[in-house]
Tab-separated table of C-alpha atoms and ligand atoms in Angstrom:
chain	number	residue	atom	x	y	z
T	1	UNK	CA	-10.286	-42.543	-54.514
T	2	UNK	CA	-8.724	-43.569	-51.248
T	3	UNK	CA	-5.613	-44.397	-52.710
T	4	UNK	CA	-5.274	-40.894	-54.262
T	5	UNK	CA	-5.951	-39.201	-50.946
T	6	UNK	CA	-2.564	-37.328	-49.191
T	7	UNK	CA	-1.564	-38.439	-45.678
T	8	UNK	CA	-3.221	-35.533	-43.794
T	9	UNK	CA	-6.592	-36.037	-45.906
T	10	UNK	CA	-6.521	-40.004	-44.878
T	11	UNK	CA	-6.002	-38.847	-41.243
T	12	UNK	CA	-9.073	-36.975	-41.306
T	13	UNK	CA	-11.521	-38.943	-44.083
T	14	UNK	CA	-10.041	-42.521	-44.363
T	15	UNK	CA	-12.600	-45.164	-42.741
T	16	UNK	CA	-15.093	-42.999	-42.325
T	17	UNK	CA	-18.493	-42.530	-43.558
T	18	UNK	CA	-21.944	-41.099	-42.127
T	19	UNK	CA	-23.549	-43.187	-39.893
T	20	UNK	CA	-25.978	-45.237	-42.114
T	21	UNK	CA	-28.664	-45.154	-39.547
T	22	UNK	CA	-29.445	-41.659	-38.286
T	23	UNK	CA	-26.611	-40.233	-40.583
T	24	UNK	CA	-24.419	-39.117	-37.739
T	25	UNK	CA	-21.608	-37.286	-39.253
T	26	UNK	CA	-19.402	-38.657	-36.441
T	27	UNK	CA	-18.644	-42.017	-36.040
T	28	UNK	CA	-21.017	-43.318	-33.320
T	29	UNK	CA	-19.619	-45.081	-30.252
T	30	UNK	CA	-21.285	-48.534	-30.475
T	31	UNK	CA	-21.552	-48.984	-26.921
T	32	UNK	CA	-22.674	-52.658	-26.802
T	33	UNK	CA	-21.390	-55.854	-25.616
T	34	UNK	CA	-23.497	-58.004	-28.028
T	35	UNK	CA	-25.548	-57.587	-31.063
T	36	UNK	CA	-29.358	-58.889	-31.644
T	37	UNK	CA	-29.871	-61.219	-34.763
T	38	UNK	CA	-32.681	-61.352	-37.170
T	39	UNK	CA	-32.981	-64.649	-36.996
T	40	UNK	CA	-31.553	-67.988	-35.376
T	41	UNK	CA	-29.949	-68.764	-38.917
T	42	UNK	CA	-28.388	-65.424	-39.535
T	43	UNK	CA	-26.630	-65.893	-35.517
T	44	UNK	CA	-25.474	-69.088	-36.810
T	45	UNK	CA	-24.505	-68.060	-40.129
T	46	UNK	CA	-22.391	-65.261	-38.459
T	47	UNK	CA	-20.993	-67.721	-35.890
T	48	UNK	CA	-19.983	-70.158	-38.766
T	49	UNK	CA	-18.651	-67.359	-40.889
T	50	UNK	CA	-20.940	-67.871	-43.476
T	51	UNK	CA	-22.086	-63.963	-42.907
T	52	UNK	CA	-20.149	-61.019	-42.058
T	53	UNK	CA	-21.531	-59.293	-39.340
T	54	UNK	CA	-21.140	-58.355	-35.663
T	55	UNK	CA	-22.271	-61.065	-33.216
T	56	UNK	CA	-20.148	-60.445	-29.414
T	57	UNK	CA	-17.766	-57.366	-29.134
T	58	UNK	CA	-15.104	-59.695	-28.390
T	59	UNK	CA	-15.582	-61.543	-31.521
T	60	UNK	CA	-13.964	-60.601	-34.546
T	61	UNK	CA	-15.125	-57.921	-36.034
T	62	UNK	CA	-15.817	-56.498	-32.977
T	63	UNK	CA	-17.964	-53.356	-33.339
T	64	UNK	CA	-18.576	-50.967	-36.159
T	65	UNK	CA	-16.743	-48.118	-33.977
T	66	UNK	CA	-13.808	-50.851	-34.351
T	67	UNK	CA	-14.380	-51.171	-37.802
T	68	UNK	CA	-13.793	-47.580	-38.859
T	69	UNK	CA	-10.771	-47.285	-36.619
T	70	UNK	CA	-8.988	-50.752	-38.285
T	71	UNK	CA	-9.950	-49.161	-41.835
T	72	UNK	CA	-8.388	-45.680	-41.145
T	73	UNK	CA	-5.089	-46.810	-39.888
T	74	UNK	CA	-4.704	-49.756	-42.164
T	75	UNK	CA	-5.240	-47.004	-44.780
T	76	UNK	CA	-2.266	-44.959	-43.053
T	77	UNK	CA	-0.062	-47.545	-42.668
T	78	UNK	CA	-0.744	-48.791	-46.436
T	79	UNK	CA	-1.674	-52.408	-45.070
T	80	UNK	CA	-4.959	-54.089	-46.131
T	81	UNK	CA	-6.380	-54.424	-42.775
T	82	UNK	CA	-5.743	-54.721	-39.081
T	83	UNK	CA	-6.962	-55.925	-35.510
T	84	UNK	CA	-7.355	-53.648	-32.691
T	85	UNK	CA	-6.577	-54.689	-28.914
T	86	UNK	CA	-6.892	-53.597	-25.318
T	87	UNK	CA	-2.954	-52.191	-25.241
T	88	UNK	CA	0.388	-52.236	-27.437
T	89	UNK	CA	1.059	-55.195	-25.295
T	90	UNK	CA	-2.055	-57.263	-26.404
T	91	UNK	CA	-1.226	-56.417	-29.895
T	92	UNK	CA	2.217	-57.706	-29.481
T	93	UNK	CA	1.328	-60.998	-27.777
T	94	UNK	CA	-1.618	-61.866	-30.149
T	95	UNK	CA	0.743	-61.450	-32.913
T	96	UNK	CA	3.664	-63.831	-31.421
T	97	UNK	CA	0.846	-66.324	-30.260
T	98	UNK	CA	-0.647	-66.615	-33.603
T	99	UNK	CA	2.469	-67.113	-35.430
T	100	UNK	CA	4.675	-69.118	-32.954
T	101	UNK	CA	4.581	-72.618	-31.797
T	102	UNK	CA	7.179	-74.806	-29.640
T	103	UNK	CA	10.777	-75.292	-31.303
T	104	UNK	CA	10.121	-72.085	-33.435
T	105	UNK	CA	12.661	-69.128	-33.006
T	106	UNK	CA	12.004	-65.017	-32.662
T	107	UNK	CA	15.038	-62.886	-33.777
T	108	UNK	CA	13.901	-59.673	-32.006
T	109	UNK	CA	15.997	-56.230	-31.527
T	110	UNK	CA	17.454	-56.186	-28.766
T	111	UNK	CA	16.447	-52.709	-27.480
T	112	UNK	CA	12.728	-52.943	-27.013
T	113	UNK	CA	10.013	-51.510	-24.425
T	114	UNK	CA	10.642	-53.003	-20.824
T	115	UNK	CA	7.160	-55.438	-21.473
T	116	UNK	CA	8.192	-56.451	-24.887
T	117	UNK	CA	11.276	-57.754	-23.649
T	118	UNK	CA	9.931	-59.523	-20.754
T	119	UNK	CA	7.002	-61.115	-23.037
T	120	UNK	CA	9.783	-62.421	-25.058
T	121	UNK	CA	12.355	-63.410	-22.616
T	122	UNK	CA	9.723	-64.688	-19.662
T	123	UNK	CA	7.041	-65.783	-21.178
T	124	UNK	CA	7.350	-67.043	-24.769
T	125	UNK	CA	10.172	-69.128	-23.743
T	126	UNK	CA	8.282	-70.662	-21.268
T	127	UNK	CA	6.404	-72.202	-23.916
T	128	UNK	CA	9.247	-73.856	-25.523
T	129	UNK	CA	9.947	-71.094	-28.276
T	130	UNK	CA	13.662	-69.801	-28.929
T	131	UNK	CA	14.335	-65.940	-28.815
T	132	UNK	CA	17.183	-64.397	-29.274
T	133	UNK	CA	17.695	-60.561	-28.887
T	134	UNK	CA	20.208	-58.351	-31.380
T	135	UNK	CA	21.442	-55.880	-31.942
T	136	UNK	CA	19.415	-55.247	-35.293
T	137	UNK	CA	21.036	-52.004	-36.778
T	138	UNK	CA	24.143	-54.215	-37.409
T	139	UNK	CA	23.143	-56.335	-40.328
T	140	UNK	CA	25.783	-58.690	-39.741
T	141	UNK	CA	24.611	-59.731	-36.362
T	142	UNK	CA	21.227	-60.010	-38.022
T	143	UNK	CA	22.521	-62.594	-40.712
T	144	UNK	CA	24.293	-64.632	-38.258
T	145	UNK	CA	21.455	-64.871	-36.097
T	146	UNK	CA	18.762	-65.944	-38.221
T	147	UNK	CA	18.498	-69.798	-37.861
T	148	UNK	CA	16.334	-72.372	-39.855
T	149	UNK	CA	13.335	-72.644	-37.411
T	150	UNK	CA	13.461	-68.660	-37.439
T	151	UNK	CA	9.774	-67.645	-37.842
T	152	UNK	CA	9.605	-64.158	-36.721
T	153	UNK	CA	11.997	-61.201	-36.888
T	154	UNK	CA	10.599	-58.403	-34.561
T	155	UNK	CA	12.177	-54.973	-35.253
T	156	UNK	CA	11.615	-52.071	-32.614
T	157	UNK	CA	12.992	-48.821	-35.028
T	158	UNK	CA	13.490	-46.568	-32.994
T	159	UNK	CA	13.845	-48.399	-30.541
T	160	UNK	CA	12.939	-47.428	-26.792
T	161	UNK	CA	14.689	-46.107	-25.233
T	162	UNK	CA	18.031	-45.709	-26.949
T	163	UNK	CA	16.568	-44.697	-30.019
T	164	UNK	CA	18.462	-47.016	-32.202
T	165	UNK	CA	17.357	-46.776	-35.812
T	166	UNK	CA	17.652	-50.735	-37.921
T	167	UNK	CA	17.411	-50.802	-41.962
T	168	UNK	CA	13.811	-52.324	-42.298
T	169	UNK	CA	13.897	-52.722	-45.933
T	170	UNK	CA	17.568	-54.810	-45.908
T	171	UNK	CA	16.391	-56.986	-42.635
T	172	UNK	CA	12.975	-57.912	-44.172
T	173	UNK	CA	14.787	-58.864	-47.302
T	174	UNK	CA	16.611	-61.501	-44.995
T	175	UNK	CA	13.538	-62.595	-43.462
T	176	UNK	CA	11.896	-63.204	-46.591
T	177	UNK	CA	14.386	-65.655	-47.869
T	178	UNK	CA	14.072	-68.094	-45.005
T	179	UNK	CA	10.404	-67.498	-45.215
T	180	UNK	CA	10.194	-65.702	-41.446
T	181	UNK	CA	7.633	-63.175	-40.880
T	182	UNK	CA	8.888	-59.433	-40.504
T	183	UNK	CA	6.900	-57.635	-37.609
T	184	UNK	CA	7.893	-53.734	-37.119
T	185	UNK	CA	7.057	-51.647	-33.781
T	186	UNK	CA	6.079	-48.633	-35.230
T	187	UNK	CA	5.061	-46.761	-32.004
T	188	UNK	CA	7.678	-44.340	-32.371
T	189	UNK	CA	7.690	-43.355	-35.527
T	190	UNK	CA	4.079	-43.703	-36.674
T	191	UNK	CA	2.714	-44.256	-40.180
T	192	UNK	CA	3.733	-40.331	-40.536
T	193	UNK	CA	7.210	-40.853	-40.671
T	194	UNK	CA	7.842	-44.451	-41.628
T	195	UNK	CA	5.879	-46.963	-43.585
T	196	UNK	CA	6.962	-50.472	-42.759
T	197	UNK	CA	4.517	-52.177	-44.989
T	198	UNK	CA	6.053	-50.210	-47.561
T	199	UNK	CA	9.704	-51.088	-47.047
T	200	UNK	CA	9.199	-54.785	-46.760
T	201	UNK	CA	7.495	-55.666	-43.820
T	202	UNK	CA	5.209	-57.821	-43.248
T	203	UNK	CA	3.417	-56.447	-40.135
T	204	UNK	CA	3.000	-53.529	-38.753
T	205	UNK	CA	2.175	-53.211	-34.226
T	206	UNK	CA	1.218	-50.105	-32.296
T	207	UNK	CA	0.681	-48.963	-29.150
T	208	UNK	CA	-2.093	-46.942	-29.912
T	209	UNK	CA	-1.613	-45.399	-26.148
T	210	UNK	CA	0.752	-43.220	-27.730
T	211	UNK	CA	0.613	-40.938	-30.713
T	212	UNK	CA	-2.497	-42.625	-32.256
T	213	UNK	CA	-4.506	-41.716	-29.288
T	214	UNK	CA	-2.056	-38.828	-28.506
T	215	UNK	CA	-3.666	-37.463	-25.581
T	216	UNK	CA	-2.304	-39.869	-22.961
T	217	UNK	CA	-6.063	-40.726	-22.073
T	218	UNK	CA	-6.202	-44.058	-23.530
T	219	UNK	CA	-4.624	-47.547	-23.827
T	220	UNK	CA	-4.878	-49.727	-26.766
T	221	UNK	CA	-3.015	-51.381	-29.442
T	222	UNK	CA	-3.264	-52.255	-33.394
T	223	UNK	CA	-2.193	-54.719	-35.811
T	224	UNK	CA	-2.050	-54.078	-39.336
T	225	UNK	CA	-0.843	-56.194	-42.316
T	226	UNK	CA	-2.489	-58.613	-45.098
T	227	UNK	CA	-5.669	-60.129	-45.073
T	228	UNK	CA	-4.716	-63.448	-44.551
T	229	UNK	CA	-2.339	-62.395	-41.799
T	230	UNK	CA	-4.912	-60.636	-39.720
T	231	UNK	CA	-7.116	-63.272	-40.419
T	232	UNK	CA	-4.907	-65.797	-38.830
T	233	UNK	CA	-5.119	-63.849	-35.628
T	234	UNK	CA	-8.756	-64.640	-35.321
T	235	UNK	CA	-8.505	-67.416	-32.908
T	236	UNK	CA	-6.267	-66.141	-30.383
T	237	UNK	CA	-8.510	-62.367	-30.761
T	238	UNK	CA	-11.736	-64.343	-30.175
T	239	UNK	CA	-10.545	-66.754	-27.233
T	240	UNK	CA	-8.443	-64.672	-25.401
T	241	UNK	CA	-10.130	-61.528	-25.255
T	242	UNK	CA	-7.537	-58.570	-25.319
T	243	UNK	CA	-10.618	-56.420	-26.581
T	244	UNK	CA	-9.987	-52.742	-27.034
T	245	UNK	CA	-13.030	-50.630	-25.507
T	246	UNK	CA	-15.366	-48.716	-28.207
T	247	UNK	CA	-15.031	-46.106	-26.453
T	248	UNK	CA	-10.955	-45.805	-26.781
T	249	UNK	CA	-11.822	-47.150	-30.589
T	250	UNK	CA	-13.616	-44.151	-30.699
T	251	UNK	CA	-10.763	-41.768	-28.940
T	252	UNK	CA	-8.004	-43.289	-31.221
T	253	UNK	CA	-10.233	-42.412	-34.709
T	254	UNK	CA	-10.251	-38.738	-33.273
T	255	UNK	CA	-6.772	-38.676	-32.265
T	256	UNK	CA	-5.558	-39.858	-35.597
T	257	UNK	CA	-7.629	-37.001	-37.015
T	258	UNK	CA	-4.730	-34.842	-36.049
T	259	UNK	CA	-1.813	-37.327	-36.428
T	260	UNK	CA	-0.520	-35.821	-38.907
T	261	UNK	CA	-0.427	-32.214	-37.369
T	262	UNK	CA	0.687	-33.382	-34.443
T	263	UNK	CA	3.493	-35.404	-35.518
T	264	UNK	CA	4.825	-32.488	-37.757
T	265	UNK	CA	5.042	-30.374	-34.327
T	266	UNK	CA	6.170	-33.342	-32.247
T	267	UNK	CA	9.111	-33.858	-34.461
T	268	UNK	CA	10.120	-29.643	-35.164
T	269	UNK	CA	9.866	-29.341	-31.585
T	270	UNK	CA	12.022	-32.657	-30.909
T	271	UNK	CA	14.863	-31.047	-33.680
T	272	UNK	CA	15.383	-28.002	-31.829
T	273	UNK	CA	15.103	-29.533	-28.199
T	274	UNK	CA	17.776	-32.221	-29.382
T	275	UNK	CA	20.024	-29.034	-30.673
T	276	UNK	CA	19.401	-27.216	-27.081
T	277	UNK	CA	20.500	-30.370	-25.616
T	278	UNK	CA	23.714	-30.875	-27.774
T	279	UNK	CA	24.946	-27.631	-27.465
T	280	UNK	CA	23.741	-27.625	-23.556
T	281	UNK	CA	27.656	-27.546	-21.319
T	282	UNK	CA	25.745	-30.134	-18.794
T	283	UNK	CA	25.008	-32.512	-21.382
T	284	UNK	CA	26.880	-35.651	-22.336
T	285	UNK	CA	25.405	-37.004	-24.979
T	286	UNK	CA	22.344	-37.198	-26.751
T	287	UNK	CA	19.861	-39.320	-29.108
T	288	UNK	CA	17.965	-38.315	-31.855
T	289	UNK	CA	17.904	-39.835	-35.233
T	290	UNK	CA	17.668	-36.161	-36.598
T	291	UNK	CA	20.563	-35.188	-35.600
T	292	UNK	CA	23.641	-35.846	-37.829
T	293	UNK	CA	25.563	-37.236	-34.607
T	294	UNK	CA	23.054	-40.194	-34.213
T	295	UNK	CA	24.979	-43.191	-35.169
T	296	UNK	CA	22.477	-44.383	-38.083
T	297	UNK	CA	21.121	-40.711	-38.887
T	298	UNK	CA	22.232	-42.395	-42.615
T	299	UNK	CA	19.504	-45.304	-42.136
T	300	UNK	CA	17.088	-42.706	-40.457
T	301	UNK	CA	17.078	-40.532	-43.289
T	302	UNK	CA	16.703	-43.214	-45.783
T	303	UNK	CA	13.471	-45.153	-43.990
T	304	UNK	CA	11.760	-42.024	-42.145
T	305	UNK	CA	10.394	-39.230	-43.736
T	306	UNK	CA	10.761	-37.375	-40.182
T	307	UNK	CA	12.121	-38.043	-36.918
T	308	UNK	CA	9.343	-38.037	-34.740
T	309	UNK	CA	9.265	-36.271	-31.057
T	310	UNK	CA	11.516	-38.896	-28.821
T	311	UNK	CA	14.968	-37.943	-27.453
T	312	UNK	CA	17.275	-39.814	-24.920
T	313	UNK	CA	20.144	-38.084	-23.261
T	314	UNK	CA	22.933	-38.270	-20.506
T	315	UNK	CA	23.470	-35.525	-17.829
T	316	UNK	CA	27.219	-34.824	-16.563
T	317	UNK	CA	27.075	-35.942	-12.963
T	318	UNK	CA	24.827	-39.303	-14.420
T	319	UNK	CA	21.848	-40.544	-12.404
T	320	UNK	CA	22.156	-38.160	-9.905
T	321	UNK	CA	22.047	-35.251	-12.152
T	322	UNK	CA	19.466	-37.051	-14.317
T	323	UNK	CA	16.912	-37.205	-11.331
T	324	UNK	CA	17.900	-33.993	-10.236
T	325	UNK	CA	16.696	-32.681	-13.619
T	326	UNK	CA	13.558	-34.604	-13.378
T	327	UNK	CA	12.726	-33.492	-9.829
T	328	UNK	CA	13.090	-29.721	-11.497
T	329	UNK	CA	10.996	-29.483	-14.280
T	330	UNK	CA	8.230	-27.658	-14.335
T	331	UNK	CA	6.059	-28.077	-17.399
T	332	UNK	CA	7.985	-31.225	-18.115
T	333	UNK	CA	5.464	-33.957	-16.605
T	334	UNK	CA	7.796	-36.922	-14.761
T	335	UNK	CA	5.497	-39.636	-16.456
T	336	UNK	CA	6.141	-42.924	-18.139
T	337	UNK	CA	4.306	-42.978	-21.853
T	338	UNK	CA	4.702	-41.006	-24.437
T	339	UNK	CA	3.470	-39.640	-27.915
T	340	UNK	CA	0.992	-37.181	-26.009
T	341	UNK	CA	0.762	-33.747	-26.702
T	342	UNK	CA	2.728	-33.083	-23.406
T	343	UNK	CA	6.025	-33.359	-22.695
T	344	UNK	CA	7.016	-36.048	-20.263
T	345	UNK	CA	10.207	-36.879	-18.884
T	346	UNK	CA	11.578	-40.436	-17.683
T	347	UNK	CA	14.239	-42.602	-16.147
T	348	UNK	CA	14.216	-45.944	-18.103
T	349	UNK	CA	16.614	-48.196	-15.504
T	350	UNK	CA	14.475	-47.150	-13.003
T	351	UNK	CA	11.044	-47.553	-14.699
T	352	UNK	CA	10.001	-48.339	-18.033
T	353	UNK	CA	13.276	-50.834	-18.446
T	354	UNK	CA	13.613	-51.704	-14.354
T	355	UNK	CA	12.290	-55.039	-15.387
T	356	UNK	CA	15.531	-55.609	-17.517
T	357	UNK	CA	18.800	-57.090	-15.794
T	358	UNK	CA	21.146	-54.143	-15.304
T	359	UNK	CA	24.436	-56.320	-17.263
T	360	UNK	CA	22.071	-56.763	-19.973
T	361	UNK	CA	20.534	-53.908	-20.314
T	362	UNK	CA	23.846	-52.082	-20.077
T	363	UNK	CA	25.337	-53.991	-23.063
T	364	UNK	CA	22.173	-52.663	-25.153
T	365	UNK	CA	22.969	-48.875	-24.166
T	366	UNK	CA	20.221	-48.615	-21.688
T	367	UNK	CA	22.679	-46.942	-19.509
T	368	UNK	CA	21.655	-45.597	-15.749
T	369	UNK	CA	22.355	-41.940	-17.090
T	370	UNK	CA	19.942	-42.106	-19.513
T	371	UNK	CA	17.006	-39.657	-19.367
T	372	UNK	CA	14.412	-40.239	-21.978
T	373	UNK	CA	12.042	-37.583	-23.233
T	374	UNK	CA	8.715	-37.399	-25.156
T	375	UNK	CA	8.581	-34.102	-26.653
T	376	UNK	CA	5.108	-32.560	-27.038
T	377	UNK	CA	3.449	-29.970	-29.089
T	378	UNK	CA	4.079	-27.065	-26.552
T	379	UNK	CA	6.025	-23.964	-28.078
T	380	UNK	CA	9.600	-25.320	-27.991
T	381	UNK	CA	10.588	-22.187	-26.221
T	382	UNK	CA	9.314	-23.050	-22.915
T	383	UNK	CA	10.105	-26.906	-23.216
T	384	UNK	CA	13.611	-25.470	-23.720
T	385	UNK	CA	12.920	-22.715	-21.138
T	386	UNK	CA	12.083	-25.614	-18.699
T	387	UNK	CA	14.777	-27.894	-19.310
T	388	UNK	CA	17.337	-25.058	-19.101
T	389	UNK	CA	15.858	-23.409	-15.907
T	390	UNK	CA	15.861	-27.418	-14.318
T	391	UNK	CA	19.775	-28.069	-15.787
T	392	UNK	CA	20.791	-24.724	-14.330
T	393	UNK	CA	19.374	-24.908	-11.107
T	394	UNK	CA	20.415	-28.657	-10.283
T	395	UNK	CA	23.211	-28.975	-8.424
T	396	UNK	CA	26.559	-30.736	-9.720
T	397	UNK	CA	28.945	-32.791	-8.001
A	401	LCS	N1	5.712	-50.635	-27.991
A	401	LCS	C1	6.478	-49.722	-27.680
A	401	LCS	C2	7.718	-49.372	-28.740
A	401	LCS	C3	6.048	-48.952	-26.645
A	401	LCS	O1	7.038	-47.926	-25.987
A	401	LCS	C4	5.170	-49.635	-25.389
A	401	LCS	C5	4.888	-48.938	-24.260
A	401	LCS	C6	4.464	-50.504	-25.984
A	401	LCS	C7	4.613	-51.194	-27.318
A	401	LCS	C8	3.192	-50.975	-25.492
A	401	LCS	O2	2.245	-50.515	-25.390
A	401	LCS	P1	0.769	-50.339	-24.281
A	401	LCS	O3	0.906	-52.093	-23.651
A	401	LCS	O4	1.545	-49.501	-23.142
A	401	LCS	O5	0.284	-49.761	-24.793
A	401	LCS	N2	5.486	-47.795	-24.210
A	401	LCS	C9	6.022	-47.271	-22.835
A	401	LCS	C10	6.708	-46.541	-22.421
A	401	LCS	O6	7.553	-46.097	-22.405
A	401	LCS	N3	6.451	-45.932	-20.957
A	401	LCS	O7	5.224	-46.433	-20.565
A	401	LCS	C11	4.483	-47.180	-21.887
């Protein structure tokens, strides 16, 4: 039955069943750190992995609330199962630590979220893991940078914050050939618009903090993939303890019930805002995968069924003009993060990507004039009117 349901129906129903104890229609929040065993033998069997069931919230499978979220997101991504985490960074860390060891090579998209860059460049390398950051929108460069010891290819597409898109299917094929695992950060697109596992990727990671939760009120992360892959993360999950809280799991379940509706509105708003910005005389450049001017528009059309809610752009007058704009918006909130129902605006080089050396980030296209907009689900006329008034009133040098 589940396989035949359309995406929107899966958002509402996948993973959910009336609570077996009292028949509660909505998934209950199992706000408990520990679980009572029927007998000492049962406790021992659960810890030995001989009997399925719950033991302690840090241990796989956490709680029944987490289990519903895992089933729902796995269904939406078209994966077998998954594992939740306390944040997107905890999810990415667990994937890396569970799969890589000293002497292994990780090839990553060069433009990734600032903390992902920090984890890969400063932390994994401390443990003898080799890391290369590569412009994955260029397949030749990917090919040239794969090594005999490449164990993992990590792709972020569309990339934060340049919106660069890379070809998941082609790169996954290259990874398979050398026995490397392909991992895709699907935070920006969400499964509503991009299904990396269907395109040949092995693993999907998300910051649930963004579109999955959808309301800027939680931190969370999730990994989806094949059963044996998810099982291979168990030691890291159980022994490092970056556990999602049950209330956050419940908020993610509730958020996912409207993912399809929210994403459609985010994307249709973003297209209108991107077109407005592209036509505006004060705007120097706009990057939105749905615009024909986007350098990888054709790849985006091939692998995405919609283009999401994220836009980056540069204003004439550079960073100073950008600051003026960010200080003058009234409806848009000046805040990092993304994927909320509210429109958010921020400046990556002084905020989300400030930890990357200026020369490095400029080479990647994260320029000082780049302003990032997470387009919300307000009415598009109001978002445009706010940007318009802010652009109009900003003094020009
Ligand atoms: N992956 C992507 C693509 C992200 O944008 C973020 C966070 C993460 C992973 C990490 O997720 P977290 O640990 O925060 O749940 N991106 C942020 C951003 O652009 N502004 O603030 C956070």
